[in-house]
């Protein structure tokens, strides 16, 4: 399936799209009304470009129809619920039939194999288990592939390291920020990397930069690969980076027989040609319980059909650089938190953990940055006997950070240096921004 020629793939996609539109017209009052307003039936779907005539779905639609308004199967046929994180507002409930769960296991197994995981490999799964889709998606994909899974879940970092030493997993799966937390802990405990067998890291659930990749590969001595997914579509396993596409920064293979991708202009909704950057839109071609038409993911990417050396023929998406709703506008400057991460990771005395706090005093936006000092730098400072010398080092580092922010983002910020580990160790999605501007003023 992953090596289908383009003609056969397009025929399969068109057949599944027409069948999906028929199902939604027959079983979803929400989509029936939307398609009626546009005068669309499955008979209007003659070719794949006709997808552009179908209505979009967005996060607000899911929230307004919470919890079961977009389900097209009776609850008696729903085998499991999962939920989005709710980090950007009200959570959403996602339903899965038994067939949905089988498809999810299949695309996760494909993703693991795409990353180079073998049947006899041991995988330490450090994604959180529960309503968050990361843990269980990877778990069932590994079992279907035939690999051995350690359901470590998140947290208990020292225990995670002990498991890595004792069981010798070759693969670890978690968020990139939590992987970096593990790396920091290994260095703090002075554990030789030679006692750990990791060779592949499969990281996702949050946007991450090439600088983060270099840090992970250096500190954990593995190949860091990106996995993409979102709970509304199915969870992890929508697309996966292979070692070849990682080498040429070619992006992640989308499993197009299940997920039909588009890139649109987020302002106009116009479909953009291959290679242009915009908002990723996905249609679930095979999902039963809660299929979605043209779901606007909010993730910024682009698409390419440039052949991959691995032999897979499915389209590739560029690594997600940011989410549209992550964009910050501070004093007229637009930027994403990833740009700050990139700046901080370029400095050898800083870690990747940071927190941006945006506020407003009277009519003026204020920006402050809390960033952890790298552990080795912190230890070096602790060894300095003279407090004035430490103060001098801290002042110098603060000024360097301020200058970097000003040079690269044209922003000034108050900088606070934090000791290692003080900003927490996120096992799921890292919180990097607190925007207080839209919160009611309590007078405190």
GROMACS .gro file of C-alpha atoms in nm:
model
  444
    1UNK     CA    1   0.000   0.000   0.000
    2UNK     CA    2   0.285   0.239   0.083
    3UNK     CA    3   0.430   0.188  -0.266
    4UNK     CA    4   0.110   0.223  -0.472
    5UNK     CA    5   0.151   0.396  -0.806
    6UNK     CA    6  -0.020   0.735  -0.826
    7UNK     CA    7  -0.302   0.616  -1.054
    8UNK     CA    8  -0.409   0.336  -0.822
    9UNK     CA    9  -0.375   0.559  -0.515
   10UNK     CA   10  -0.592   0.835  -0.664
   11UNK     CA   11  -0.859   0.581  -0.768
   12UNK     CA   12  -0.864   0.441  -0.415
   13UNK     CA   13  -0.886   0.788  -0.260
   14UNK     CA   14  -1.170   0.893  -0.492
   15UNK     CA   15  -1.368   0.577  -0.419
   16UNK     CA   16  -1.327   0.622  -0.045
   17UNK     CA   17  -1.410   0.993  -0.063
   18UNK     CA   18  -1.738   0.928  -0.247
   19UNK     CA   19  -1.830   0.659   0.004
   20UNK     CA   20  -1.746   0.895   0.291
   21UNK     CA   21  -1.973   1.170   0.152
   22UNK     CA   22  -2.256   0.915   0.119
   23UNK     CA   23  -2.210   0.806   0.481
   24UNK     CA   24  -2.207   1.161   0.610
   25UNK     CA   25  -2.518   1.257   0.413
   26UNK     CA   26  -2.701   0.957   0.550
   27UNK     CA   27  -2.583   0.965   0.913
   28UNK     CA   28  -2.467   1.316   1.008
   29UNK     CA   29  -2.717   1.598   1.047
   30UNK     CA   30  -2.424   1.838   1.082
   31UNK     CA   31  -2.267   1.750   0.746
   32UNK     CA   32  -2.603   1.691   0.576
   33UNK     CA   33  -2.697   2.053   0.644
   34UNK     CA   34  -2.355   2.185   0.539
   35UNK     CA   35  -2.363   1.995   0.211
   36UNK     CA   36  -2.726   2.088   0.145
   37UNK     CA   37  -2.630   2.455   0.172
   38UNK     CA   38  -2.371   2.395  -0.102
   39UNK     CA   39  -2.593   2.172  -0.316
   40UNK     CA   40  -2.347   1.882  -0.290
   41UNK     CA   41  -2.408   1.508  -0.304
   42UNK     CA   42  -2.175   1.217  -0.364
   43UNK     CA   43  -2.274   1.237  -0.733
   44UNK     CA   44  -2.092   1.571  -0.749
   45UNK     CA   45  -1.763   1.402  -0.654
   46UNK     CA   46  -1.629   1.308  -0.998
   47UNK     CA   47  -1.258   1.361  -0.935
   48UNK     CA   48  -1.032   1.440  -0.642
   49UNK     CA   49  -1.023   1.816  -0.716
   50UNK     CA   50  -1.396   1.818  -0.633
   51UNK     CA   51  -1.285   1.787  -0.273
   52UNK     CA   52  -1.241   2.166  -0.282
   53UNK     CA   53  -1.620   2.208  -0.307
   54UNK     CA   54  -1.680   2.026   0.022
   55UNK     CA   55  -1.716   2.223   0.349
   56UNK     CA   56  -1.437   2.268   0.600
   57UNK     CA   57  -1.458   2.142   0.959
   58UNK     CA   58  -1.277   2.320   1.240
   59UNK     CA   59  -1.214   2.289   1.613
   60UNK     CA   60  -1.510   2.514   1.694
   61UNK     CA   61  -1.743   2.270   1.515
   62UNK     CA   62  -1.621   1.990   1.741
   63UNK     CA   63  -1.660   2.202   2.053
   64UNK     CA   64  -2.007   2.328   1.960
   65UNK     CA   65  -2.123   1.970   1.895
   66UNK     CA   66  -1.960   1.832   2.213
   67UNK     CA   67  -1.968   1.550   2.311
   68UNK     CA   68  -2.134   1.326   2.049
   69UNK     CA   69  -2.281   1.563   1.788
   70UNK     CA   70  -2.037   1.462   1.512
   71UNK     CA   71  -2.058   1.089   1.572
   72UNK     CA   72  -2.211   0.892   1.282
   73UNK     CA   73  -2.221   0.560   1.464
   74UNK     CA   74  -2.449   0.478   1.760
   75UNK     CA   75  -2.271   0.474   2.096
   76UNK     CA   76  -2.331   0.099   2.118
   77UNK     CA   77  -2.081   0.058   1.832
   78UNK     CA   78  -1.819   0.290   1.985
   79UNK     CA   79  -1.544   0.090   2.153
   80UNK     CA   80  -1.338   0.370   2.305
   81UNK     CA   81  -1.325   0.743   2.376
   82UNK     CA   82  -1.019   0.962   2.369
   83UNK     CA   83  -0.993   1.336   2.418
   84UNK     CA   84  -0.785   1.627   2.296
   85UNK     CA   85  -0.563   1.799   2.550
   86UNK     CA   86  -0.781   2.108   2.580
   87UNK     CA   87  -0.467   2.323   2.589
   88UNK     CA   88  -0.629   2.572   2.349
   89UNK     CA   89  -0.977   2.573   2.499
   90UNK     CA   90  -1.251   2.317   2.561
   91UNK     CA   91  -1.154   1.954   2.509
   92UNK     CA   92  -1.311   1.743   2.238
   93UNK     CA   93  -1.429   1.384   2.264
   94UNK     CA   94  -1.316   1.143   1.992
   95UNK     CA   95  -1.490   0.808   1.938
   96UNK     CA   96  -1.344   0.490   1.789
   97UNK     CA   97  -1.513   0.176   1.661
   98UNK     CA   98  -1.327  -0.155   1.662
   99UNK     CA   99  -1.238  -0.096   1.297
  100UNK     CA  100  -1.111   0.254   1.380
  101UNK     CA  101  -0.883   0.105   1.645
  102UNK     CA  102  -0.756  -0.153   1.394
  103UNK     CA  103  -0.677   0.123   1.142
  104UNK     CA  104  -0.504   0.325   1.414
  105UNK     CA  105  -0.287   0.027   1.506
  106UNK     CA  106  -0.208  -0.026   1.137
  107UNK     CA  107  -0.095   0.333   1.067
  108UNK     CA  108   0.110   0.339   1.388
  109UNK     CA  109   0.274   0.007   1.292
  110UNK     CA  110   0.352   0.154   0.950
  111UNK     CA  111   0.499   0.462   1.118
  112UNK     CA  112   0.723   0.257   1.345
  113UNK     CA  113   0.845   0.047   1.052
  114UNK     CA  114   0.901   0.368   0.853
  115UNK     CA  115   1.129   0.486   1.136
  116UNK     CA  116   1.334   0.168   1.112
  117UNK     CA  117   1.178  -0.029   1.397
  118UNK     CA  118   1.204  -0.408   1.355
  119UNK     CA  119   0.992  -0.696   1.484
  120UNK     CA  120   1.253  -0.799   1.738
  121UNK     CA  121   1.307  -0.447   1.875
  122UNK     CA  122   1.225  -0.331   2.227
  123UNK     CA  123   1.040   0.002   2.243
  124UNK     CA  124   1.019   0.214   2.558
  125UNK     CA  125   0.693   0.403   2.520
  126UNK     CA  126   0.718   0.715   2.735
  127UNK     CA  127   0.413   0.889   2.593
  128UNK     CA  128   0.143   0.941   2.856
  129UNK     CA  129  -0.124   0.670   2.863
  130UNK     CA  130  -0.490   0.765   2.913
  131UNK     CA  131  -0.723   1.007   2.734
  132UNK     CA  132  -0.421   1.154   2.552
  133UNK     CA  133  -0.387   0.951   2.230
  134UNK     CA  134  -0.007   0.927   2.223
  135UNK     CA  135   0.054   0.634   2.456
  136UNK     CA  136  -0.204   0.383   2.338
  137UNK     CA  137  -0.160   0.459   1.967
  138UNK     CA  138   0.210   0.376   1.973
  139UNK     CA  139   0.141   0.080   2.205
  140UNK     CA  140  -0.099  -0.100   1.971
  141UNK     CA  141   0.112  -0.013   1.667
  142UNK     CA  142   0.415  -0.176   1.829
  143UNK     CA  143   0.220  -0.488   1.917
  144UNK     CA  144   0.082  -0.518   1.562
  145UNK     CA  145   0.434  -0.478   1.423
  146UNK     CA  146   0.553  -0.755   1.653
  147UNK     CA  147   0.794  -0.547   1.859
  148UNK     CA  148   0.820  -0.568   2.238
  149UNK     CA  149   0.671  -0.270   2.420
  150UNK     CA  150   0.759  -0.124   2.761
  151UNK     CA  151   0.450   0.079   2.867
  152UNK     CA  152   0.657   0.322   3.074
  153UNK     CA  153   0.415   0.615   3.025
  154UNK     CA  154   0.540   0.959   3.130
  155UNK     CA  155   0.707   1.081   3.447
  156UNK     CA  156   0.935   0.908   3.700
  157UNK     CA  157   1.237   1.007   3.494
  158UNK     CA  158   1.493   0.819   3.704
  159UNK     CA  159   1.284   0.506   3.669
  160UNK     CA  160   1.274   0.564   3.291
  161UNK     CA  161   1.654   0.576   3.288
  162UNK     CA  162   1.679   0.259   3.497
  163UNK     CA  163   1.451   0.081   3.249
  164UNK     CA  164   1.668   0.199   2.961
  165UNK     CA  165   1.974   0.053   3.136
  166UNK     CA  166   1.813  -0.271   3.251
  167UNK     CA  167   1.600  -0.371   2.950
  168UNK     CA  168   1.812  -0.204   2.681
  169UNK     CA  169   1.535  -0.067   2.457
  170UNK     CA  170   1.662   0.033   2.113
  171UNK     CA  171   1.372   0.274   2.054
  172UNK     CA  172   1.214   0.543   2.269
  173UNK     CA  173   0.886   0.724   2.194
  174UNK     CA  174   0.786   1.046   2.374
  175UNK     CA  175   0.755   1.421   2.328
  176UNK     CA  176   1.084   1.589   2.229
  177UNK     CA  177   1.084   1.808   2.539
  178UNK     CA  178   1.048   1.505   2.765
  179UNK     CA  179   1.328   1.327   2.577
  180UNK     CA  180   1.548   1.627   2.650
  181UNK     CA  181   1.447   1.606   3.018
  182UNK     CA  182   1.565   1.243   3.018
  183UNK     CA  183   1.892   1.352   2.856
  184UNK     CA  184   1.946   1.622   3.119
  185UNK     CA  185   1.881   1.369   3.397
  186UNK     CA  186   2.129   1.122   3.245
  187UNK     CA  187   2.394   1.394   3.246
  188UNK     CA  188   2.310   1.501   3.601
  189UNK     CA  189   2.342   1.144   3.725
  190UNK     CA  190   2.668   1.107   3.526
  191UNK     CA  191   2.542   0.790   3.358
  192UNK     CA  192   2.759   0.684   3.062
  193UNK     CA  193   2.562   0.666   2.736
  194UNK     CA  194   2.746   0.340   2.670
  195UNK     CA  195   2.515   0.177   2.929
  196UNK     CA  196   2.209   0.271   2.721
  197UNK     CA  197   2.121   0.107   2.389
  198UNK     CA  198   1.899   0.376   2.232
  199UNK     CA  199   1.938   0.414   1.856
  200UNK     CA  200   1.601   0.555   1.742
  201UNK     CA  201   1.388   0.828   1.899
  202UNK     CA  202   1.033   0.881   1.770
  203UNK     CA  203   0.919   1.221   1.891
  204UNK     CA  204   0.593   1.409   1.840
  205UNK     CA  205   0.284   1.571   1.995
  206UNK     CA  206   0.438   1.919   1.972
  207UNK     CA  207   0.625   2.125   1.710
  208UNK     CA  208   1.003   2.104   1.749
  209UNK     CA  209   1.296   2.261   1.574
  210UNK     CA  210   1.604   2.131   1.393
  211UNK     CA  211   1.806   2.274   1.683
  212UNK     CA  212   1.608   2.051   1.921
  213UNK     CA  213   1.678   1.754   1.693
  214UNK     CA  214   2.052   1.822   1.704
  215UNK     CA  215   2.045   1.847   2.083
  216UNK     CA  216   1.855   1.518   2.118
  217UNK     CA  217   2.083   1.333   1.878
  218UNK     CA  218   2.393   1.465   2.049
  219UNK     CA  219   2.281   1.413   2.409
  220UNK     CA  220   2.114   1.071   2.361
  221UNK     CA  221   2.327   0.939   2.073
  222UNK     CA  222   2.031   0.831   1.860
  223UNK     CA  223   1.852   0.918   1.535
  224UNK     CA  224   1.564   1.155   1.613
  225UNK     CA  225   1.259   1.119   1.388
  226UNK     CA  226   0.930   1.305   1.378
  227UNK     CA  227   0.587   1.142   1.405
  228UNK     CA  228   0.271   1.345   1.340
  229UNK     CA  229  -0.091   1.306   1.436
  230UNK     CA  230  -0.375   1.471   1.618
  231UNK     CA  231  -0.656   1.328   1.825
  232UNK     CA  232  -0.932   1.473   1.607
  233UNK     CA  233  -0.804   1.277   1.306
  234UNK     CA  234  -0.697   0.954   1.482
  235UNK     CA  235  -0.397   1.025   1.705
  236UNK     CA  236  -0.028   0.960   1.627
  237UNK     CA  237   0.035   0.778   1.301
  238UNK     CA  238  -0.105   1.022   1.045
  239UNK     CA  239   0.246   1.065   0.904
  240UNK     CA  240   0.603   0.963   0.981
  241UNK     CA  241   0.956   1.068   0.892
  242UNK     CA  242   1.188   0.799   0.755
  243UNK     CA  243   1.567   0.803   0.780
  244UNK     CA  244   1.598   0.908   0.413
  245UNK     CA  245   1.357   1.200   0.441
  246UNK     CA  246   1.522   1.298   0.770
  247UNK     CA  247   1.860   1.311   0.595
  248UNK     CA  248   1.740   1.549   0.320
  249UNK     CA  249   1.480   1.728   0.536
  250UNK     CA  250   1.216   1.595   0.300
  251UNK     CA  251   0.931   1.569   0.549
  252UNK     CA  252   0.696   1.301   0.677
  253UNK     CA  253   0.514   1.038   0.470
  254UNK     CA  254   0.134   1.082   0.504
  255UNK     CA  255  -0.064   0.756   0.489
  256UNK     CA  256  -0.282   0.885   0.208
  257UNK     CA  257  -0.501   0.579   0.176
  258UNK     CA  258  -0.655   0.685   0.511
  259UNK     CA  259  -0.590   1.061   0.535
  260UNK     CA  260  -0.641   1.290   0.234
  261UNK     CA  261  -0.424   1.605   0.274
  262UNK     CA  262  -0.451   1.960   0.141
  263UNK     CA  263  -0.266   2.285   0.212
  264UNK     CA  264  -0.478   2.600   0.218
  265UNK     CA  265  -0.428   2.971   0.261
  266UNK     CA  266  -0.548   3.010   0.623
  267UNK     CA  267  -0.695   3.355   0.549
  268UNK     CA  268  -0.893   3.273   0.233
  269UNK     CA  269  -0.935   2.893   0.241
  270UNK     CA  270  -0.791   2.870  -0.111
  271UNK     CA  271  -0.612   2.543  -0.186
  272UNK     CA  272  -0.242   2.609  -0.245
  273UNK     CA  273  -0.023   2.426  -0.498
  274UNK     CA  274   0.239   2.171  -0.402
  275UNK     CA  275   0.537   2.322  -0.227
  276UNK     CA  276   0.362   2.632  -0.091
  277UNK     CA  277   0.336   2.675   0.284
  278UNK     CA  278  -0.001   2.709   0.453
  279UNK     CA  279  -0.245   2.535   0.686
  280UNK     CA  280  -0.268   2.156   0.671
  281UNK     CA  281  -0.620   2.022   0.610
  282UNK     CA  282  -0.704   1.650   0.646
  283UNK     CA  283  -1.003   1.436   0.548
  284UNK     CA  284  -1.044   1.098   0.720
  285UNK     CA  285  -1.125   0.859   0.436
  286UNK     CA  286  -1.182   0.543   0.640
  287UNK     CA  287  -1.275   0.647   0.994
  288UNK     CA  288  -1.612   0.511   1.110
  289UNK     CA  289  -1.723   0.661   1.443
  290UNK     CA  290  -1.633   1.024   1.384
  291UNK     CA  291  -1.512   1.091   1.028
  292UNK     CA  292  -1.417   1.449   0.946
  293UNK     CA  293  -1.433   1.635   0.617
  294UNK     CA  294  -1.154   1.880   0.543
  295UNK     CA  295  -1.052   1.931   0.904
  296UNK     CA  296  -0.845   2.245   0.952
  297UNK     CA  297  -0.561   2.130   1.174
  298UNK     CA  298  -0.413   2.474   1.242
  299UNK     CA  299  -0.067   2.328   1.169
  300UNK     CA  300   0.165   2.507   0.927
  301UNK     CA  301   0.323   2.281   0.666
  302UNK     CA  302   0.358   2.217   0.291
  303UNK     CA  303   0.326   1.910   0.066
  304UNK     CA  304   0.568   1.748  -0.177
  305UNK     CA  305   0.553   1.448  -0.412
  306UNK     CA  306   0.928   1.445  -0.470
  307UNK     CA  307   1.023   1.074  -0.475
  308UNK     CA  308   1.181   0.944  -0.155
  309UNK     CA  309   1.482   0.711  -0.158
  310UNK     CA  310   1.295   0.472   0.074
  311UNK     CA  311   1.060   0.380  -0.212
  312UNK     CA  312   0.736   0.496  -0.048
  313UNK     CA  313   0.519   0.679  -0.298
  314UNK     CA  314   0.286   0.863  -0.063
  315UNK     CA  315   0.304   1.241  -0.039
  316UNK     CA  316   0.526   1.401   0.223
  317UNK     CA  317   0.443   1.693   0.450
  318UNK     CA  318   0.707   1.933   0.576
  319UNK     CA  319   0.769   1.911   0.949
  320UNK     CA  320   0.519   2.129   1.134
  321UNK     CA  321   0.702   2.448   1.225
  322UNK     CA  322   0.423   2.592   1.439
  323UNK     CA  323   0.049   2.613   1.495
  324UNK     CA  324  -0.153   2.909   1.373
  325UNK     CA  325  -0.300   2.962   1.720
  326UNK     CA  326   0.053   2.962   1.870
  327UNK     CA  327   0.145   3.281   1.690
  328UNK     CA  328   0.212   3.571   1.924
  329UNK     CA  329   0.182   3.937   1.833
  330UNK     CA  330   0.377   4.152   2.076
  331UNK     CA  331   0.416   4.522   2.009
  332UNK     CA  332   0.339   4.465   1.642
  333UNK     CA  333   0.590   4.180   1.597
  334UNK     CA  334   0.456   3.839   1.486
  335UNK     CA  335   0.652   3.533   1.599
  336UNK     CA  336   0.616   3.171   1.709
  337UNK     CA  337   0.756   3.014   2.029
  338UNK     CA  338   0.966   2.787   1.808
  339UNK     CA  339   1.169   3.089   1.701
  340UNK     CA  340   1.260   3.149   2.066
  341UNK     CA  341   1.349   2.781   2.113
  342UNK     CA  342   1.578   2.803   1.810
  343UNK     CA  343   1.756   3.109   1.952
  344UNK     CA  344   1.801   2.960   2.299
  345UNK     CA  345   1.929   2.623   2.175
  346UNK     CA  346   2.193   2.803   1.970
  347UNK     CA  347   2.348   2.928   2.296
  348UNK     CA  348   2.572   2.671   2.472
  349UNK     CA  349   2.493   2.799   2.824
  350UNK     CA  350   2.115   2.755   2.798
  351UNK     CA  351   1.876   2.462   2.804
  352UNK     CA  352   1.565   2.420   2.589
  353UNK     CA  353   1.326   2.486   2.879
  354UNK     CA  354   1.176   2.830   2.869
  355UNK     CA  355   0.857   3.019   2.946
  356UNK     CA  356   0.736   3.333   2.772
  357UNK     CA  357   0.502   3.553   2.974
  358UNK     CA  358   0.310   3.816   2.778
  359UNK     CA  359   0.115   4.081   2.966
  360UNK     CA  360  -0.018   4.430   2.914
  361UNK     CA  361   0.042   4.734   3.129
  362UNK     CA  362  -0.199   5.010   3.034
  363UNK     CA  363  -0.181   5.002   2.652
  364UNK     CA  364   0.168   4.854   2.622
  365UNK     CA  365   0.250   4.485   2.573
  366UNK     CA  366   0.521   4.348   2.800
  367UNK     CA  367   0.731   4.038   2.737
  368UNK     CA  368   0.937   3.844   2.988
  369UNK     CA  369   1.139   3.529   2.934
  370UNK     CA  370   1.227   3.270   3.195
  371UNK     CA  371   1.494   3.032   3.070
  372UNK     CA  372   1.687   2.756   3.243
  373UNK     CA  373   2.064   2.772   3.248
  374UNK     CA  374   2.238   2.462   3.115
  375UNK     CA  375   2.331   2.221   3.395
  376UNK     CA  376   2.705   2.232   3.327
  377UNK     CA  377   2.704   2.612   3.331
  378UNK     CA  378   2.506   2.613   3.655
  379UNK     CA  379   2.753   2.373   3.819
  380UNK     CA  380   3.044   2.587   3.701
  381UNK     CA  381   2.886   2.894   3.859
  382UNK     CA  382   2.826   2.707   4.185
  383UNK     CA  383   3.198   2.637   4.199
  384UNK     CA  384   3.281   3.009   4.196
  385UNK     CA  385   3.346   3.128   4.550
  386UNK     CA  386   3.301   3.501   4.489
  387UNK     CA  387   2.930   3.606   4.461
  388UNK     CA  388   3.025   3.913   4.258
  389UNK     CA  389   3.178   3.686   3.992
  390UNK     CA  390   2.854   3.485   3.966
  391UNK     CA  391   2.658   3.809   3.937
  392UNK     CA  392   2.889   3.922   3.659
  393UNK     CA  393   2.833   3.596   3.466
  394UNK     CA  394   2.455   3.619   3.509
  395UNK     CA  395   2.446   3.982   3.395
  396UNK     CA  396   2.658   3.898   3.091
  397UNK     CA  397   2.434   3.602   2.993
  398UNK     CA  398   2.115   3.805   3.035
  399UNK     CA  399   2.250   4.075   2.805
  400UNK     CA  400   2.349   3.814   2.545
  401UNK     CA  401   1.997   3.669   2.547
  402UNK     CA  402   1.840   4.015   2.522
  403UNK     CA  403   2.063   4.096   2.226
  404UNK     CA  404   1.976   3.768   2.051
  405UNK     CA  405   1.603   3.834   2.090
  406UNK     CA  406   1.648   4.187   1.964
  407UNK     CA  407   1.864   4.083   1.666
  408UNK     CA  408   1.648   3.791   1.550
  409UNK     CA  409   1.296   3.895   1.656
  410UNK     CA  410   1.323   4.273   1.694
  411UNK     CA  411   1.185   4.239   2.046
  412UNK     CA  412   1.302   4.346   2.388
  413UNK     CA  413   1.224   4.127   2.687
  414UNK     CA  414   1.298   4.107   3.055
  415UNK     CA  415   1.512   3.796   3.105
  416UNK     CA  416   1.515   3.580   3.418
  417UNK     CA  417   1.772   3.301   3.445
  418UNK     CA  418   1.635   2.989   3.615
  419UNK     CA  419   1.822   2.694   3.771
  420UNK     CA  420   1.809   2.359   3.587
  421UNK     CA  421   1.482   2.170   3.638
  422UNK     CA  422   1.292   2.466   3.782
  423UNK     CA  423   1.052   2.499   3.489
  424UNK     CA  424   0.929   2.143   3.526
  425UNK     CA  425   0.952   1.836   3.307
  426UNK     CA  426   0.656   1.809   3.073
  427UNK     CA  427   0.566   1.452   2.976
  428UNK     CA  428   0.295   1.558   2.731
  429UNK     CA  429   0.287   1.893   2.554
  430UNK     CA  430   0.525   2.150   2.697
  431UNK     CA  431   0.376   2.483   2.804
  432UNK     CA  432   0.602   2.757   2.670
  433UNK     CA  433   0.369   3.059   2.669
  434UNK     CA  434   0.143   3.228   2.922
  435UNK     CA  435  -0.051   3.512   2.763
  436UNK     CA  436  -0.222   3.720   3.030
  437UNK     CA  437  -0.353   3.991   2.798
  438UNK     CA  438  -0.695   3.834   2.742
  439UNK     CA  439  -0.752   3.738   3.105
  440UNK     CA  440  -0.978   3.955   3.321
  441UNK     CA  441  -0.794   4.196   3.551
  442UNK     CA  442  -0.866   4.093   3.911
  443UNK     CA  443  -0.663   4.375   4.059
  444UNK     CA  444  -0.402   4.135   4.204
   0.00000   0.00000   0.00000
